[in-house]
Amino acid sequence: MRKVWIPIQLNENSAEPLYHQIESQLRSLIISGQIKEGTLLPSIREFAGGLNCSVITVRRVYQDLENEGLLRTKQGTGTFVAKVGDTQREVFRREAVEEALKSAVDVGLSVKCEEEELKQLFLSILHRKYHPEQEEGEA
């Protein structure tokens, strides 16, 4: 059983609570398969120390992800990444992207961005992200 280092980036200046930042990044790492099924996660205390946050924050993250079926805890052994089926992975992937897009649209609405302008902006960003080599050639 190997324990893994988890690459979580926290932004102390973000309005998003720390637990939510940790939870969403850890969820993404699990769903994308970057952290494999059966991987032993750091103890709550170790993880909190490594992230420089409270034990309560990490406990909440582990509990939430366990409730979602992404983690499982064995008493006296630790917390492990659970098996994520392809259907479950696809649902999580879609929900994560949908949530991010809804947030982006909400920001657009809040700054009075027209639908067509938002659509063009999205398509432009999409193109740049999927074809970065074209950006270099144009510069």
CSV table of C-alpha atoms in Angstrom, one decimal:
chain,number,residue,atom,x,y,z
A,1,MET,CA,0.0,0.0,0.0
A,2,ARG,CA,1.7,3.2,-1.1
A,3,LYS,CA,0.8,6.6,0.2
A,4,VAL,CA,0.7,9.4,-2.4
A,5,TRP,CA,1.6,13.1,-2.4
A,6,ILE,CA,-1.5,15.1,-3.5
A,7,PRO,CA,-0.8,18.2,-5.6
A,8,ILE,CA,-3.3,20.6,-4.1
A,9,GLN,CA,-2.9,24.4,-4.8
A,10,LEU,CA,-4.6,26.6,-2.3
A,11,ASN,CA,-5.4,30.3,-2.9
A,12,GLU,CA,-5.6,32.0,0.5
A,13,ASN,CA,-7.0,35.2,-1.3
A,14,SER,CA,-9.9,33.3,-3.0
A,15,ALA,CA,-13.4,33.9,-1.8
A,16,GLU,CA,-13.9,30.1,-2.2
A,17,PRO,CA,-13.5,28.4,1.2
A,18,LEU,CA,-10.4,26.3,1.7
A,19,TYR,CA,-12.3,23.1,2.2
A,20,HIS,CA,-14.1,23.6,-1.1
A,21,GLN,CA,-10.8,24.3,-2.9
A,22,ILE,CA,-9.3,21.1,-1.5
A,23,GLU,CA,-12.4,19.0,-2.1
A,24,SER,CA,-12.9,20.1,-5.7
A,25,GLN,CA,-9.2,19.5,-6.6
A,26,LEU,CA,-9.1,16.1,-4.8
A,27,ARG,CA,-12.3,15.1,-6.5
A,28,SER,CA,-10.8,16.1,-9.9
A,29,LEU,CA,-7.6,14.1,-9.3
A,30,ILE,CA,-9.6,11.0,-8.4
A,31,ILE,CA,-12.2,11.3,-11.2
A,32,SER,CA,-9.5,11.9,-13.8
A,33,GLY,CA,-7.6,8.8,-12.6
A,34,GLN,CA,-4.5,10.8,-11.6
A,35,ILE,CA,-4.9,9.3,-8.1
A,36,LYS,CA,-5.7,5.6,-8.7
A,37,GLU,CA,-8.2,3.3,-7.0
A,38,GLY,CA,-6.8,1.8,-3.9
A,39,THR,CA,-4.3,4.6,-3.2
A,40,LEU,CA,-3.8,5.3,0.5
A,41,LEU,CA,-4.3,8.9,1.2
A,42,PRO,CA,-2.3,10.8,3.9
A,43,SER,CA,-3.9,10.8,7.3
A,44,ILE,CA,-6.1,13.7,8.1
A,45,ARG,CA,-3.4,15.2,10.4
A,46,GLU,CA,-0.6,14.7,7.8
A,47,PHE,CA,-2.7,16.2,5.0
A,48,ALA,CA,-3.8,19.2,7.1
A,49,GLY,CA,-0.1,19.8,8.1
A,50,GLY,CA,1.0,19.6,4.5
A,51,LEU,CA,-1.7,22.0,3.4
A,52,ASN,CA,-1.2,24.3,6.4
A,53,CYS,CA,-4.9,24.1,7.3
A,54,SER,CA,-7.0,22.7,10.1
A,55,VAL,CA,-7.6,19.0,10.7
A,56,ILE,CA,-11.4,19.9,10.8
A,57,THR,CA,-11.1,21.1,7.2
A,58,VAL,CA,-9.5,17.9,5.9
A,59,ARG,CA,-11.9,15.8,7.9
A,60,ARG,CA,-14.8,17.5,6.2
A,61,VAL,CA,-13.3,17.0,2.8
A,62,TYR,CA,-12.6,13.3,3.4
A,63,GLN,CA,-16.2,12.8,4.8
A,64,ASP,CA,-17.8,14.6,1.9
A,65,LEU,CA,-15.8,12.5,-0.7
A,66,GLU,CA,-16.6,9.4,1.2
A,67,ASN,CA,-20.3,10.2,1.2
A,68,GLU,CA,-20.0,10.6,-2.6
A,69,GLY,CA,-18.4,7.2,-2.8
A,70,LEU,CA,-15.0,8.4,-4.0
A,71,LEU,CA,-13.2,7.5,-0.8
A,72,ARG,CA,-13.5,4.7,1.8
A,73,THR,CA,-12.0,4.5,5.2
A,74,LYS,CA,-10.9,1.4,7.0
A,75,GLN,CA,-10.6,1.7,10.7
A,76,GLY,CA,-7.0,1.5,11.8
A,77,THR,CA,-5.7,1.4,8.2
A,78,GLY,CA,-6.5,4.7,6.6
A,79,THR,CA,-8.5,6.4,3.9
A,80,PHE,CA,-8.3,5.0,0.3
A,81,VAL,CA,-9.5,6.0,-3.1
A,82,ALA,CA,-12.6,3.9,-3.9
A,83,LYS,CA,-13.4,2.3,-7.2
A,84,VAL,CA,-14.9,4.8,-9.6
A,85,GLY,CA,-16.9,3.2,-12.4
A,86,ASP,CA,-16.8,4.6,-15.9
A,87,THR,CA,-20.5,5.7,-15.7
A,88,GLN,CA,-19.8,7.4,-12.3
A,89,ARG,CA,-16.6,9.0,-13.7
A,90,GLU,CA,-18.5,10.3,-16.8
A,91,VAL,CA,-21.3,11.8,-14.6
A,92,PHE,CA,-18.7,13.5,-12.3
A,93,ARG,CA,-16.8,14.8,-15.3
A,94,ARG,CA,-19.9,16.3,-16.9
A,95,GLU,CA,-21.1,17.8,-13.6
A,96,ALA,CA,-17.7,19.4,-12.9
A,97,VAL,CA,-17.6,21.0,-16.3
A,98,GLU,CA,-21.2,22.0,-16.2
A,99,GLU,CA,-20.7,23.7,-12.8
A,100,ALA,CA,-17.7,25.6,-14.0
A,101,LEU,CA,-19.6,26.8,-17.2
A,102,LYS,CA,-22.6,27.9,-15.1
A,103,SER,CA,-20.3,29.9,-12.9
A,104,ALA,CA,-18.7,31.5,-16.0
A,105,VAL,CA,-22.1,32.4,-17.4
A,106,ASP,CA,-23.1,33.9,-14.0
A,107,VAL,CA,-20.0,36.1,-14.1
A,108,GLY,CA,-20.9,37.1,-17.7
A,109,LEU,CA,-24.4,38.0,-16.6
A,110,SER,CA,-23.2,40.0,-13.6
A,111,VAL,CA,-21.0,42.2,-15.8
A,112,LYS,CA,-23.8,42.6,-18.4
A,113,CYS,CA,-22.2,40.5,-21.1
A,114,GLU,CA,-24.5,39.8,-24.0
A,115,GLU,CA,-25.2,36.1,-24.9
A,116,GLU,CA,-23.4,36.4,-28.3
A,117,GLU,CA,-20.4,38.1,-26.8
A,118,LEU,CA,-20.1,35.4,-24.2
A,119,LYS,CA,-20.5,32.7,-26.8
A,120,GLN,CA,-17.7,34.2,-28.9
A,121,LEU,CA,-15.4,34.6,-25.9
A,122,PHE,CA,-16.0,31.0,-24.9
A,123,LEU,CA,-15.2,29.7,-28.4
A,124,SER,CA,-12.1,31.9,-28.6
A,125,ILE,CA,-10.8,30.5,-25.2
A,126,LEU,CA,-11.8,27.0,-26.2
A,127,HIS,CA,-9.8,27.3,-29.4
A,128,ARG,CA,-6.7,28.8,-27.7
A,129,LYS,CA,-6.7,26.0,-25.0
A,130,TYR,CA,-7.1,23.1,-27.5
A,131,HIS,CA,-4.7,24.6,-30.1
A,132,PRO,CA,-2.0,26.5,-28.2
A,133,GLU,CA,0.5,25.8,-31.0
A,134,GLN,CA,-1.5,28.1,-33.3
A,135,GLU,CA,-1.2,30.9,-30.8
A,136,GLU,CA,2.7,30.7,-30.8
A,137,GLY,CA,2.7,30.9,-34.6
A,138,GLU,CA,0.5,34.0,-34.7
A,139,ALA,CA,2.6,35.9,-32.1
